[in-house]
mmCIF file of C-alpha atoms in Angstrom:
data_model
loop_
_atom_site.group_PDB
_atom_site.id
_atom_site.type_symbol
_atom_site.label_atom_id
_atom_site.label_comp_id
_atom_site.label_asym_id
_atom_site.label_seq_id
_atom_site.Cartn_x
_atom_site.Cartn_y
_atom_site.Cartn_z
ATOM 1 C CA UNK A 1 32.485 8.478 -42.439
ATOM 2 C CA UNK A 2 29.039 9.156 -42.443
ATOM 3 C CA UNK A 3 27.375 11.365 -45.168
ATOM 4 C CA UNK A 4 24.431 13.926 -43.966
ATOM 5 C CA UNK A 5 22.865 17.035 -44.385
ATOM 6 C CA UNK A 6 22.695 19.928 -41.869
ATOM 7 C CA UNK A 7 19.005 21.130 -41.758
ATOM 8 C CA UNK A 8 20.426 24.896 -41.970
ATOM 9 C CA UNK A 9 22.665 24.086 -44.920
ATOM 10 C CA UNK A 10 22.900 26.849 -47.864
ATOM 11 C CA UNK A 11 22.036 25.467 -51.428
ATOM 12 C CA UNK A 12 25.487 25.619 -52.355
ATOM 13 C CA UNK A 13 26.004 23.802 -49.304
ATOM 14 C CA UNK A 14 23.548 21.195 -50.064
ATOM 15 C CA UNK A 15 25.199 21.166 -53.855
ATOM 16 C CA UNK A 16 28.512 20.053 -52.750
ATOM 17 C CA UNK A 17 27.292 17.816 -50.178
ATOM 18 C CA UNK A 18 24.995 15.862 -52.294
ATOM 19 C CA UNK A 19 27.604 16.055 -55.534
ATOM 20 C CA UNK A 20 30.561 14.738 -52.220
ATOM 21 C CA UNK A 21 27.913 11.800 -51.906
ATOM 22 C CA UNK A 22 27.433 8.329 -53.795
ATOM 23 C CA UNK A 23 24.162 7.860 -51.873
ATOM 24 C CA UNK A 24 20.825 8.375 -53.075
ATOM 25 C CA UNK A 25 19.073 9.069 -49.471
ATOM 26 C CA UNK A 26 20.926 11.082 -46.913
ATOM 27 C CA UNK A 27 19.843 11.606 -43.535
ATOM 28 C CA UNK A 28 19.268 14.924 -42.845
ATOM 29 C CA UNK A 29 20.444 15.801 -38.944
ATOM 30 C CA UNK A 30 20.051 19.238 -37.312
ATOM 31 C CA UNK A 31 23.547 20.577 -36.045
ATOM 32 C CA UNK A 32 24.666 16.435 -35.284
ATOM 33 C CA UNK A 33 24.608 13.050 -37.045
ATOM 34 C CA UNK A 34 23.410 12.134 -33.311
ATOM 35 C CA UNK A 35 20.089 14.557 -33.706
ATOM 36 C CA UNK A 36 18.546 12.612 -37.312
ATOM 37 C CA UNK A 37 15.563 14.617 -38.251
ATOM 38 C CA UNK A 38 14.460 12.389 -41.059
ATOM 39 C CA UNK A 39 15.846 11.633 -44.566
ATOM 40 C CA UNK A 40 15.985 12.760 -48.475
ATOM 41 C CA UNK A 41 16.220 11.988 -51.446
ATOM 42 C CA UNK A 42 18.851 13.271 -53.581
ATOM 43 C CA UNK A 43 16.729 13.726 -56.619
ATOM 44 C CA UNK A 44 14.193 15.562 -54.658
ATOM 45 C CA UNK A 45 16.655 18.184 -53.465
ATOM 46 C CA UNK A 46 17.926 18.239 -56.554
ATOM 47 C CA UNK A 47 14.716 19.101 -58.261
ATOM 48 C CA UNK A 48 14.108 21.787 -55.821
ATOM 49 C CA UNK A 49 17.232 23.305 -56.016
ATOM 50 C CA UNK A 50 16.933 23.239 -59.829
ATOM 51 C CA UNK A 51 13.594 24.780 -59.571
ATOM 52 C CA UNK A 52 13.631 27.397 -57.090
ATOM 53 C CA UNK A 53 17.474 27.950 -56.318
ATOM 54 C CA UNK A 54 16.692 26.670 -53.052
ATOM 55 C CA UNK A 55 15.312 23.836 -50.948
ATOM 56 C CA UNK A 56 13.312 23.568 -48.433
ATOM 57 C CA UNK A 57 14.769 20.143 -46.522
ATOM 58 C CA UNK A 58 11.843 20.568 -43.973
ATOM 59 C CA UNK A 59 9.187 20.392 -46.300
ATOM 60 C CA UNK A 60 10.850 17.355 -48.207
ATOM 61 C CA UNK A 61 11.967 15.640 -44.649
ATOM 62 C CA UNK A 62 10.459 11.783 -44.602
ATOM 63 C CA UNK A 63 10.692 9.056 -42.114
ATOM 64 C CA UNK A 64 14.065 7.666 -41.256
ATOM 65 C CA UNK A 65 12.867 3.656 -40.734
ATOM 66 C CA UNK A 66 15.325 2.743 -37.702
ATOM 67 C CA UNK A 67 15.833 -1.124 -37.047
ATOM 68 C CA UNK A 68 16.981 -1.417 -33.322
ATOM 69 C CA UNK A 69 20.231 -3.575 -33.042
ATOM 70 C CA UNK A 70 18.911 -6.478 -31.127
ATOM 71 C CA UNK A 71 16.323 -7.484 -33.715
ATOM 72 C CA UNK A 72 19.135 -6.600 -36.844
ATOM 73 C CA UNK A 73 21.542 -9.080 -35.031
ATOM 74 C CA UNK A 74 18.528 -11.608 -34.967
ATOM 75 C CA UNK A 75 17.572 -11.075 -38.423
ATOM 76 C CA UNK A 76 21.340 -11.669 -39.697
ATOM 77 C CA UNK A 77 21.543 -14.736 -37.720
ATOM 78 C CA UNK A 78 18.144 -16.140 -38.950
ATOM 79 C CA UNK A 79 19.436 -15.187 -42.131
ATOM 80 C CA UNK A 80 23.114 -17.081 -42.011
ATOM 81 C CA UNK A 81 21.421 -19.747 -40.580
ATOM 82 C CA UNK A 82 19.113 -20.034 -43.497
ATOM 83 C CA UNK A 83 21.808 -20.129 -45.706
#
């Protein structure tokens, strides 16, 4: 099971997602884990919605690094390998 936010999630939404969550990034998708927008830190969102009541997940969106699967099978043979 994957965990991830809904860009159009409520902040008691958010709450329960993030307190349903051991992670400390979560990608944040819009409607779809298929459609990733970018990803968040918890503590951020957390912070906002301590501040304000609400957060806005656009405005704390960043990057989501993707590492395409032919050069993550390479590196984990290189790696075994090295071992």
């Amino acid at each position: 099971e994957l965990d991830w936010i809904d860009i159009g999630e409520s902040a008691e939404e958010l709450r329960a997602t993030i307190a349903a969550s051991p992670h400390s990034t979560l990608p944040v998708a819009d409607g779809s884990p298929d459609r990733v927008l970018g990803i968040v830190k918890v503590r951020d969102v957390l912070a906002a919605l301590l501040d304000t009541g609400q957060a806005d997940l656009q405005a704390l969106l960043r990057k989501a690094e993707v590492v395409p699967d032919r050069l993550d099978a390479a590196l984990s043979a290189a790696l075994d390998g090295a071992l």
